[in-house]
Coordinates of C-alpha atoms in Angstrom, one line a residue:
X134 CA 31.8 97.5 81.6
X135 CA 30.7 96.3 78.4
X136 CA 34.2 94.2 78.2
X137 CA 33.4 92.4 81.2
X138 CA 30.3 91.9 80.6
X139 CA 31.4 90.2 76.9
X140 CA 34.0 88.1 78.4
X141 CA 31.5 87.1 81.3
X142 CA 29.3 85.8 78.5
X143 CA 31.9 84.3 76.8
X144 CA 32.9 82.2 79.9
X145 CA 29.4 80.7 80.8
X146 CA 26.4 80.5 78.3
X147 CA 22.9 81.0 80.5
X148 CA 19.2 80.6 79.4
X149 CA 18.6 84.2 81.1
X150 CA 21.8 86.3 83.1
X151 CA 20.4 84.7 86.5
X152 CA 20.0 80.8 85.2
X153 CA 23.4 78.8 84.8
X154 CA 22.9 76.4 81.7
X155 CA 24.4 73.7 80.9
X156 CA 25.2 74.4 77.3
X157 CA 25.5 71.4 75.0
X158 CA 23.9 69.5 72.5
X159 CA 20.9 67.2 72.9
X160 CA 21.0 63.7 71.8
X161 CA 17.1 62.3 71.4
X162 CA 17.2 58.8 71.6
X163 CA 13.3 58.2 71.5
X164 CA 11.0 60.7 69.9
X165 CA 8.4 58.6 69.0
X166 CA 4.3 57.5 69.4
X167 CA 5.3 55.6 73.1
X168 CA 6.0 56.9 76.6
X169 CA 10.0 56.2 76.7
X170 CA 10.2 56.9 80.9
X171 CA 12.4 55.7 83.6
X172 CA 15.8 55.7 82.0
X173 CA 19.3 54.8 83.5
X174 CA 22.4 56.2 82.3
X175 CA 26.4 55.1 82.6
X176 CA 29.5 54.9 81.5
X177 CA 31.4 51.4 81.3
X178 CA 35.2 51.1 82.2
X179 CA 36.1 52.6 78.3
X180 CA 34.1 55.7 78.6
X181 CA 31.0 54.4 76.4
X182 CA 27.8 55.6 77.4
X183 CA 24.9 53.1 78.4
X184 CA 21.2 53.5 79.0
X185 CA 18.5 51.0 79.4
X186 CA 14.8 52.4 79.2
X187 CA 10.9 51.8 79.3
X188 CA 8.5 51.8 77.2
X189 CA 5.1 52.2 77.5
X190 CA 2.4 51.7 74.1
X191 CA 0.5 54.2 75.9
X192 CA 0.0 55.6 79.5
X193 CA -3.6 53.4 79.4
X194 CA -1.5 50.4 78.5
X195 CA 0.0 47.6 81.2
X196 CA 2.1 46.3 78.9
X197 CA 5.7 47.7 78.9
X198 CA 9.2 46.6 77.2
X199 CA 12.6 47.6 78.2
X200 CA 14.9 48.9 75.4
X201 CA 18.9 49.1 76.1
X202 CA 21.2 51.7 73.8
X203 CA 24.9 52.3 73.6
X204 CA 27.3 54.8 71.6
X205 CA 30.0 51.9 70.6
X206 CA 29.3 52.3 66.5
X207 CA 29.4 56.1 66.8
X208 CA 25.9 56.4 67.0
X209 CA 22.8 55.6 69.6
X210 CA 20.8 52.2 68.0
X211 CA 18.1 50.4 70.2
X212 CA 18.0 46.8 71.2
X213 CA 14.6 45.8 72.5
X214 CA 15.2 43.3 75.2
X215 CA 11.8 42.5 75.7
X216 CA 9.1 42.1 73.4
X217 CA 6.7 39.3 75.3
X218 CA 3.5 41.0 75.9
X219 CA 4.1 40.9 79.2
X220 CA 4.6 43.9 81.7
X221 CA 8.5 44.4 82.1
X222 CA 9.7 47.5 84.1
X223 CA 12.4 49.3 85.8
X224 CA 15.7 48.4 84.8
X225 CA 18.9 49.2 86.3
X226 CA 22.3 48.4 84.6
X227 CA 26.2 47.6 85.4
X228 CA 29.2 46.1 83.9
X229 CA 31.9 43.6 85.0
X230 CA 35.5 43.4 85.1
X231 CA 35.7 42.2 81.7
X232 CA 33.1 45.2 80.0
X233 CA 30.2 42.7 79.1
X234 CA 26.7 44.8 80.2
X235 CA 24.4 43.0 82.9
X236 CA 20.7 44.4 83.0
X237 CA 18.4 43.7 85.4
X238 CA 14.0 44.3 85.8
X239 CA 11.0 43.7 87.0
X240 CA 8.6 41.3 85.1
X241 CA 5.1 40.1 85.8
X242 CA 5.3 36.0 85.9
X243 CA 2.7 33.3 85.2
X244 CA 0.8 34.6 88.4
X245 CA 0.2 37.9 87.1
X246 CA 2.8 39.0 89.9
X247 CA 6.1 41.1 89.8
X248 CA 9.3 39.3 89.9
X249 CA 13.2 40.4 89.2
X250 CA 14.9 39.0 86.5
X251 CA 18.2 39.4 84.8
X252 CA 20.5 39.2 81.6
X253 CA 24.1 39.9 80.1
X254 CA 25.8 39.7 76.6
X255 CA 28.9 37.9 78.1
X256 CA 28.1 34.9 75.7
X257 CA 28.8 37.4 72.6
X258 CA 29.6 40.9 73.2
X259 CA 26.3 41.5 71.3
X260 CA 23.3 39.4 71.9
X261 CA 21.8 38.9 75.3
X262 CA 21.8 35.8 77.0
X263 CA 17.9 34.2 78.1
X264 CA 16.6 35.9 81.2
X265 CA 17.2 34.5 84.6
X266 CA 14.1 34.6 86.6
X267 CA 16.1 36.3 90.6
X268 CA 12.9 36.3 92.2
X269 CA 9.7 33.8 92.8
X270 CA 7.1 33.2 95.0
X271 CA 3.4 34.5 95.8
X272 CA 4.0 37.7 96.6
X273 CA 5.0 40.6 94.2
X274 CA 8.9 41.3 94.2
X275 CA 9.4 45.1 92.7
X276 CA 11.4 48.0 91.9
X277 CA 14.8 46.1 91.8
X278 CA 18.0 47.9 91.9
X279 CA 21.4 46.2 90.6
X280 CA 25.0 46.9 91.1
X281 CA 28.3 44.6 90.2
X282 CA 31.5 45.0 92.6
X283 CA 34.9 43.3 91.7
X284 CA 36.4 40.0 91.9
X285 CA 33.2 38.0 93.0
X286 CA 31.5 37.4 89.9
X287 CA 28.1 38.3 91.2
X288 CA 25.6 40.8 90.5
X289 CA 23.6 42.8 93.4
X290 CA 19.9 43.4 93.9
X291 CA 18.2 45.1 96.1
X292 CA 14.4 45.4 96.1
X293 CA 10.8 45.5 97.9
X294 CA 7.7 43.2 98.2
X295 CA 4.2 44.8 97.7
X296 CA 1.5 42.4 99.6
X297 CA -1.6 42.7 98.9
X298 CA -2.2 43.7 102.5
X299 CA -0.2 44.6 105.2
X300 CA 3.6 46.0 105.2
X301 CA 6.2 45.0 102.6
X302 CA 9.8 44.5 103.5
X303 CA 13.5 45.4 101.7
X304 CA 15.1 42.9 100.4
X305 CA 18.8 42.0 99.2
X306 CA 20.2 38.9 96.9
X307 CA 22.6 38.2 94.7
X308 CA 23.4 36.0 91.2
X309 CA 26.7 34.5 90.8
X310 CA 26.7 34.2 86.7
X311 CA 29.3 32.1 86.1
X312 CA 28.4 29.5 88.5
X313 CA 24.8 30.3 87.9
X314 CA 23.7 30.4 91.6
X315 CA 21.1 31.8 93.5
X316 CA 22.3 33.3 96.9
X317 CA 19.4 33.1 99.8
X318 CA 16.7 35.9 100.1
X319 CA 18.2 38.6 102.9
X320 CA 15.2 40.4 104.4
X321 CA 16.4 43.8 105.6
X322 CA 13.5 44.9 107.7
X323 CA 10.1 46.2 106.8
X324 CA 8.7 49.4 105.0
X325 CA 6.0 50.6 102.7
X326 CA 6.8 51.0 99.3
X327 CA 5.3 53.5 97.3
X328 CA 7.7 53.7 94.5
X329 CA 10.4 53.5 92.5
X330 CA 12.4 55.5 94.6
X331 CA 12.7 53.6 97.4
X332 CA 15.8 51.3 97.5
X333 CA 19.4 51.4 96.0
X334 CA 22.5 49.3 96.4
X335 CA 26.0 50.2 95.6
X336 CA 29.1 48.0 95.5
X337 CA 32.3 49.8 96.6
X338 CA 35.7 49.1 94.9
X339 CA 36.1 46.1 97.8
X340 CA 33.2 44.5 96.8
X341 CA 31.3 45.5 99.8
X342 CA 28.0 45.5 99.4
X343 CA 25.6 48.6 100.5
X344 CA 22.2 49.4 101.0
X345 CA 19.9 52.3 101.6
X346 CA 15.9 52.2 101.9
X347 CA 13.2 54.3 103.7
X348 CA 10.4 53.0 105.5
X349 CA 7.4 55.1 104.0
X350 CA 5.4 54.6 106.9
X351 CA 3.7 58.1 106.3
X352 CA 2.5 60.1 103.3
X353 CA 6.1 62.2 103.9
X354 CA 8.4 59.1 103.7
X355 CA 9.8 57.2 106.7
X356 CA 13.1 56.3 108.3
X357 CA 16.0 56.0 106.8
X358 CA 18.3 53.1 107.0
X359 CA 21.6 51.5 105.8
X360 CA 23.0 47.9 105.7
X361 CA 26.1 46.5 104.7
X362 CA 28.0 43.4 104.8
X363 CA 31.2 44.8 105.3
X364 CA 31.4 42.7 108.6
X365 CA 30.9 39.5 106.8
X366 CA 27.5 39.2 107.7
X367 CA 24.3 42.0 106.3
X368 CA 23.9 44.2 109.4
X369 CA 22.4 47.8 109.8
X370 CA 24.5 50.7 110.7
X371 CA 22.7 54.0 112.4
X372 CA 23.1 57.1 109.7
X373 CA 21.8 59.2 112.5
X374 CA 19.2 60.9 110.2
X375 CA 16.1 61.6 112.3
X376 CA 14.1 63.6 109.7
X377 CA 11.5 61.9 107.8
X378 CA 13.0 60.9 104.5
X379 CA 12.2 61.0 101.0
X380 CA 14.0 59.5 97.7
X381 CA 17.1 58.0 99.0
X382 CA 20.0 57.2 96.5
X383 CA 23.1 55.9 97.0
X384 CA 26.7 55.6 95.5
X385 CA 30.4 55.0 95.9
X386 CA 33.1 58.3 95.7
X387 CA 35.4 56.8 92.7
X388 CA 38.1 58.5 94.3
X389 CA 38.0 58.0 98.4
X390 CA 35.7 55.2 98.2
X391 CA 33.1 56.4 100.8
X392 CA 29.5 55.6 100.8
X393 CA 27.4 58.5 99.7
X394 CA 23.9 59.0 100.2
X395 CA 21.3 61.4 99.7
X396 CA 17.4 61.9 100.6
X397 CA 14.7 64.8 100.2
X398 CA 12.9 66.3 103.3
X399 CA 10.0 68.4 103.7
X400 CA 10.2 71.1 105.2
X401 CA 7.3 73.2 105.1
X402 CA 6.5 74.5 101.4
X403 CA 9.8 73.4 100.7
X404 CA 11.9 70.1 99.8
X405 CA 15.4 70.2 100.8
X406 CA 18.0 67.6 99.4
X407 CA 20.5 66.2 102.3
X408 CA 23.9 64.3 102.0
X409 CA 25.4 62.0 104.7
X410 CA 28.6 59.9 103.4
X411 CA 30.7 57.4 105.7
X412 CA 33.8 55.8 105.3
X413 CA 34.6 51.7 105.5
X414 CA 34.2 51.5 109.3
X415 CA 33.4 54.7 110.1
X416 CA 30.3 56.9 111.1
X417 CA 28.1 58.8 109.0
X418 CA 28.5 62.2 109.0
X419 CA 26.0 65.3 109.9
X420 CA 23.3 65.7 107.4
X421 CA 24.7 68.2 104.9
X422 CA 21.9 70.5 103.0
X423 CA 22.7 70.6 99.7
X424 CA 20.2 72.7 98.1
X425 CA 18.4 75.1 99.9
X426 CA 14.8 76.3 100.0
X427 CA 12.5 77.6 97.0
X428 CA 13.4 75.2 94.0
X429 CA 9.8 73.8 94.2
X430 CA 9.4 69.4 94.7
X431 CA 13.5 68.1 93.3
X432 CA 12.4 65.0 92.5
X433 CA 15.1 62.5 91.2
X434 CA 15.2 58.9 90.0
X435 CA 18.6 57.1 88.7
X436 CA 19.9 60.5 90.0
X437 CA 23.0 60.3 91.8
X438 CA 27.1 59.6 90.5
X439 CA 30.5 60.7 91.0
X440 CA 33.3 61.2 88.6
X441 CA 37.0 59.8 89.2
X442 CA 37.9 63.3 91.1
X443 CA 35.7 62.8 93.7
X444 CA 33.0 65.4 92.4
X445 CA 29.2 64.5 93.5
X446 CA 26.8 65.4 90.8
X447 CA 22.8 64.9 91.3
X448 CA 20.6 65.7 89.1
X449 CA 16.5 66.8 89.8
X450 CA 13.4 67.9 88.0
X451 CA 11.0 69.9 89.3
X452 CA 7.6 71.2 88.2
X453 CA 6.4 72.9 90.6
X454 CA 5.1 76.8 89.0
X455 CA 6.4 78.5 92.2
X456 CA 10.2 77.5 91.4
X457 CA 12.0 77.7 88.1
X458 CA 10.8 74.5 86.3
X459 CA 13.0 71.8 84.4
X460 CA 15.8 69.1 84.6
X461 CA 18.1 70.8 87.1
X462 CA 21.9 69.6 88.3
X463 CA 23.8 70.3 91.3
X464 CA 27.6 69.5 92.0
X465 CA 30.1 69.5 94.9
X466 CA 32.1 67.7 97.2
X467 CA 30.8 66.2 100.8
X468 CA 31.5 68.4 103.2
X469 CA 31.8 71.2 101.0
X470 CA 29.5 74.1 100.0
X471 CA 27.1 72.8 96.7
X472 CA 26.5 74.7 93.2
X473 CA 23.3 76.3 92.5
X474 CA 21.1 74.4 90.3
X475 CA 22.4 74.6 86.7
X476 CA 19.6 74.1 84.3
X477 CA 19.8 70.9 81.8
X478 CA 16.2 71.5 80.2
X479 CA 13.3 73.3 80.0
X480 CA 11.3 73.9 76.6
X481 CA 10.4 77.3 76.1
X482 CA 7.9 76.3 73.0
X483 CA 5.3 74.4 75.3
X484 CA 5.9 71.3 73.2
X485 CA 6.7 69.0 76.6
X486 CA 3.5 69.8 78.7
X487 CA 5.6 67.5 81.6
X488 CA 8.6 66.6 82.9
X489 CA 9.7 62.9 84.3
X490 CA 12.5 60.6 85.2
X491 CA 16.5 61.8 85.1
X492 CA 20.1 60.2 85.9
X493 CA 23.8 61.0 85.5
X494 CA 26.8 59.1 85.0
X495 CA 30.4 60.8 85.4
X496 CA 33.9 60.0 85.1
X497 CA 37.2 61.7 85.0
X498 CA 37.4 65.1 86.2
X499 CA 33.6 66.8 85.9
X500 CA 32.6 65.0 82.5
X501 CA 28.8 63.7 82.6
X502 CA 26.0 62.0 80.9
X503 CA 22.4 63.7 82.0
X504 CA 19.7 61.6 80.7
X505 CA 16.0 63.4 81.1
X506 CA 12.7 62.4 79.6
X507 CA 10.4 65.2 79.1
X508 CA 6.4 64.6 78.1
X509 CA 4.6 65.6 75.2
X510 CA 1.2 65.3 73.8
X511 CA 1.2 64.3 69.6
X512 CA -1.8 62.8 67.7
X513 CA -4.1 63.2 70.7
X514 CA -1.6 60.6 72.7
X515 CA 0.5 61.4 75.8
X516 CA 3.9 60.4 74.9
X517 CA 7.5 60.8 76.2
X518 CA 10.9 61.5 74.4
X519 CA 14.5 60.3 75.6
X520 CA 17.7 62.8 75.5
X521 CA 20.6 62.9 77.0
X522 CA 23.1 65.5 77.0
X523 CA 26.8 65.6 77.6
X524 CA 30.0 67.8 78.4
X525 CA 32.5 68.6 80.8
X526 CA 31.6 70.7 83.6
X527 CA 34.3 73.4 83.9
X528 CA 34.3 74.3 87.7
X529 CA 36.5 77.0 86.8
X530 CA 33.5 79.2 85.4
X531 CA 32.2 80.2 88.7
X532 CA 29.4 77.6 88.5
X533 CA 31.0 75.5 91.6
X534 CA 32.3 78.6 93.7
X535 CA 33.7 76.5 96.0
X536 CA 35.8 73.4 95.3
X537 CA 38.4 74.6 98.4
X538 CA 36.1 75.3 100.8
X539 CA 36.0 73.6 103.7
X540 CA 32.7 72.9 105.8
X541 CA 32.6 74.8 108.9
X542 CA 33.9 77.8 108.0
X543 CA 32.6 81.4 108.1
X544 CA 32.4 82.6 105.0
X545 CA 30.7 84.6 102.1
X546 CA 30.8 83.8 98.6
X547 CA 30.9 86.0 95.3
X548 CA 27.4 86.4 94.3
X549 CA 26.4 84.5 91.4
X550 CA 25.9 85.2 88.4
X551 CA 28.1 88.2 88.7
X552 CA 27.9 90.8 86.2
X553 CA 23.9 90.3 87.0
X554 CA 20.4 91.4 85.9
X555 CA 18.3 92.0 87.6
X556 CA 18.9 89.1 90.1
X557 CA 21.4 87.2 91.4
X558 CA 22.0 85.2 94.7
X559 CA 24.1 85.6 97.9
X560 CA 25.7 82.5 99.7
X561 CA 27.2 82.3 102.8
X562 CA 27.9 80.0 105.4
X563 CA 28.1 80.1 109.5
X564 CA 29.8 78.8 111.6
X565 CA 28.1 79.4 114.7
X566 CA 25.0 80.7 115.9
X567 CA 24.3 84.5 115.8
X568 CA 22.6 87.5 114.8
X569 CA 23.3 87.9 111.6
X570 CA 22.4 91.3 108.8
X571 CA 22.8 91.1 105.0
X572 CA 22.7 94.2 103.7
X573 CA 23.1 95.5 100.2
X574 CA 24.6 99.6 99.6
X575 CA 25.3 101.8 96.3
X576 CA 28.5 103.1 95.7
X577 CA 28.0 106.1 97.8
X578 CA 27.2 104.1 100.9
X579 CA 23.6 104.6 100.7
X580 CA 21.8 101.0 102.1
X581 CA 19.3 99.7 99.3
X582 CA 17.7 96.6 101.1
X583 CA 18.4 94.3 104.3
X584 CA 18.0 90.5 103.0
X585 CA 18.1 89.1 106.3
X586 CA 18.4 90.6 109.6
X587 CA 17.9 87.6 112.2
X588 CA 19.5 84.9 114.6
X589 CA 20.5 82.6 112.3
X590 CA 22.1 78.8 113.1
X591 CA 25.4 77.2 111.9
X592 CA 24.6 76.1 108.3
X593 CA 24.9 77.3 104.3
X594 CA 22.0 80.5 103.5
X595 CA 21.2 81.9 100.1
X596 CA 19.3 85.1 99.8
X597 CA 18.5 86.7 96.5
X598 CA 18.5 90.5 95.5
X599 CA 16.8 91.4 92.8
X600 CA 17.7 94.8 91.1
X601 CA 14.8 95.4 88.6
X602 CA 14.1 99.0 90.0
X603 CA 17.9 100.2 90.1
X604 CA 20.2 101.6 87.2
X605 CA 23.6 99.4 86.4
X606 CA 26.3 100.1 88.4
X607 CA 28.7 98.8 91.0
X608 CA 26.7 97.4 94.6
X609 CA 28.0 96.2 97.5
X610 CA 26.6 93.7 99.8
X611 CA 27.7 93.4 103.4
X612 CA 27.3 90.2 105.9
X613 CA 27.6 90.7 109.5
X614 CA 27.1 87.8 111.6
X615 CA 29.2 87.8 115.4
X616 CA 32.2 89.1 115.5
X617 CA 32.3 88.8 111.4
X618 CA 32.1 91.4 108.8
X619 CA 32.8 91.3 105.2
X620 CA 31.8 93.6 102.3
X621 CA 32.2 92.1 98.5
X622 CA 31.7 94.1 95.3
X623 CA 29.1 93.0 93.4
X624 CA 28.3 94.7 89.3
X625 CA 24.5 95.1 87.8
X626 CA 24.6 95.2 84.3
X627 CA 21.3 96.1 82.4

């Protein structure tokens, strides 16, 4: 036992035997005396890695800058965009056809109101060109979201108004930059914005334009809804999500190019993240859980990306003391059963009091950027630091169980991690209702523990069992569900 247990270790590096980890180095970008926050991350077309930022002179101060970074010397140096007194905020970033980096934010104007406005370096390769004002008007325009397709020369935004009374509305325009032209102002429909996490736009490899927005009509979120211009015109298409929704993000599979989105729900004491995709003309899909219950609040910001394989990752934080805390990622394929969270980041010191924003880029087959901005207190000053880590995830490690499995099935996975101690987790999925008993049993047949014993619906279950009172060995744990029944082998090693 002790060889597998050494080649088990050698396989997959974990923080503790039950925690998957995502073992690489950290690169700190921003470890300074300022709250660095709200960072996006990506790769252009040669594989370089991107990442505009915030930052904030203090959390008591209004006036914020944004600061863009790339890896093309060898090395991470920043480039502060701004530097204007005035508040700048939430940038979002793409790149053309020819690999020149566009930028777009949010800036206060002469009004003292929130406005988009935009930039590239196509002029140099370097230097940024003067800021082009998207938005105007009397109302604030906020929270802007920009993507580039192909062919049309345009960039893509996506963004809300906040009145000073009454209900906002999502919005959608876009900025040809070589002709310089404004297109009109689309209004989407209405909602109430409550934060950054809103709206998002992605542009699929046709140049079709798509968008995704809740309505935040409650303290839980609001509807969810899509538009697209893929008949010519900006029209709404059902995604047949009836759930109140939370934190929608959207993106394009690099390899099928279908629409991707996903969205948090409450449910109970727990927040559940759900996919739908869609292909060009189709329907969306049945909402797909892809996390299940007890991982706290997953919140997520620039959060969502696939590589060229067709592999959805997603990255979360939580920080909720009930749930395993940190900067979390999951990975899959629609349709198909998810990972368990790996873990990307948690300090162990208690020098980061807090945890904030995250994204992830990825391309070819499972390698990724995560970018995650933990909090800290130095000198008597709140401030927060900017790393990123990166690697290839290797799916054959047992991390994503699943790749070939397809949606709808009965089945039961290998528990994971597996050599364990003291706990590891049981994943199954049905594929119709019925009473259903997970059971756990020695190796002399003796039961130890029923996990669930219940009427269960079709859908994807994880169950833990937690060993902490019995001696290493070899365990076996036993679903029946219907006219199912499978027994895997399953080894505790203390």
């Amino acid at each position: 036992m002790r060889n597998v247990f050494t080649f088990f270790i050698m396989l997959l590096t974990t923080v503790s035997v039950s925690q998957p980890y995502f073992n690489y180095p950290i690169d700190t970008l921003a470890s300074d005396q300022y709250y660095n926050y709200r960072a996006m991350v990506k790769y252009d077309n040669d594989g370089f890695i991107h990442v505009v930022n915030t930052r904030q002179y203090s959390t008591q101060n209004e006036t914020r800058e944004i600061f863009y970074w790339n890896n093309k010397t060898g090395s991470f140096l920043p480039l502060q965009l701004t530097n204007n007194n005035v508040d700048d905020n939430y940038s979002s970033i793409a790149f053309d056809e020819d690999g020149y980096t566009h930028i777009g934010w949010e800036r206060r104007d002469a009004s003292n109101l929130f406005q988009l406005i935009y930039t590239n370096n196509r002029a140099t390769g370097d230097t940024f060109n003067l800021p082009v004002w998207i938005t105007s008007g009397g109302i604030n325009k906020a929270t802007p979201y920009m993507a580039m397709g192909k062919g049309d020369s345009s960039v893509h935004f996506a963004y809300l108004t906040y009145p000073m009374t009454g209900t906002g509305n999502a919005y959608y325009r876009k900025f040809n930059y070589i002709s310089n032209e404004l297109g009109p102002e689309i209004v989407l429909g209405q909602m109430s914005p409550s934060s950054e996490n809103d709206i998002q736009i992605a542009i699929d490899s046709n140049g079709i334009v798509h968008i995704v927005y809740t309505t935040n009509e409650t303290f839980f979120g609001g509807e969810l809804h899509y538009f697209t211009n893929e008949s010519g015109t900006m029209e709404e298409i059902s995604t047949g999500v009836t759930a109140t929704t939370q934190y929608p993000a959207i993106t394009i599979d690099k390899l099928t190019n279908r629409v991707l989105i996903i969205y948090r729900v409450e449910q109970g004491s727990n927040r559940v993240i759900y996919l739908i995709s869609r292909e060009l003309g189709g329907n969306f899909t049945n909402s797909q859980a892809i996390t299940t219950g007890g991982l706290g609040r997953p919140s997520f910001y620039r959060s969502i990306d696939t590589d060229n394989e067709g592999n959805l990752f997603v990255t979360f934080q939580n920080s909720v003391s009930k749930a395993p805390k940190g900067f979390f990622l999951i990975f899959g394929k629609p349709g198909f059963v998810f990972s368990p969270p790996v873990l990307i980041f948690e300090d162990s010191t208690s020098t980061y009091i807090a945890r904030g924003n995250n994204s992830v880029t990825a391309r070819g087959n499972g390698l990724i950027t995560v970018s995650f901005d933990p909090a800290a207190s130095r000198n008597g000053t709140i401030v927060s630091d900017i790393m990123l880590k990166t690697g290839q995830v290797d799916f054959s490690l047992g991390i994503v169980q699943n790749q070939n499995i397809q949606a709808g099935e009965f089945l039961i996975l290998q528990n994971y991690p597996n050599p364990f101690n003291p706990e590891t987790e049981i994943t199954f999925q049905l594929n119709k209702k019925a009473m259903t008993e997970l059971s756990v049993f020695d190796n002399t047949g003796r039961q130890i523990t029923t996990l669930v014993n219940e009427i269960l619906q079709p859908g994807n279950y994880s169950y833990k069992f937690n060993a902490s009172g019995l001696a290493s060995g070899v365990y076996f744990y036993r679903l029946v569900s219907g006219d199912h029944s499978v027994t895997k082998q399953m080894i505790l090693l203390k």
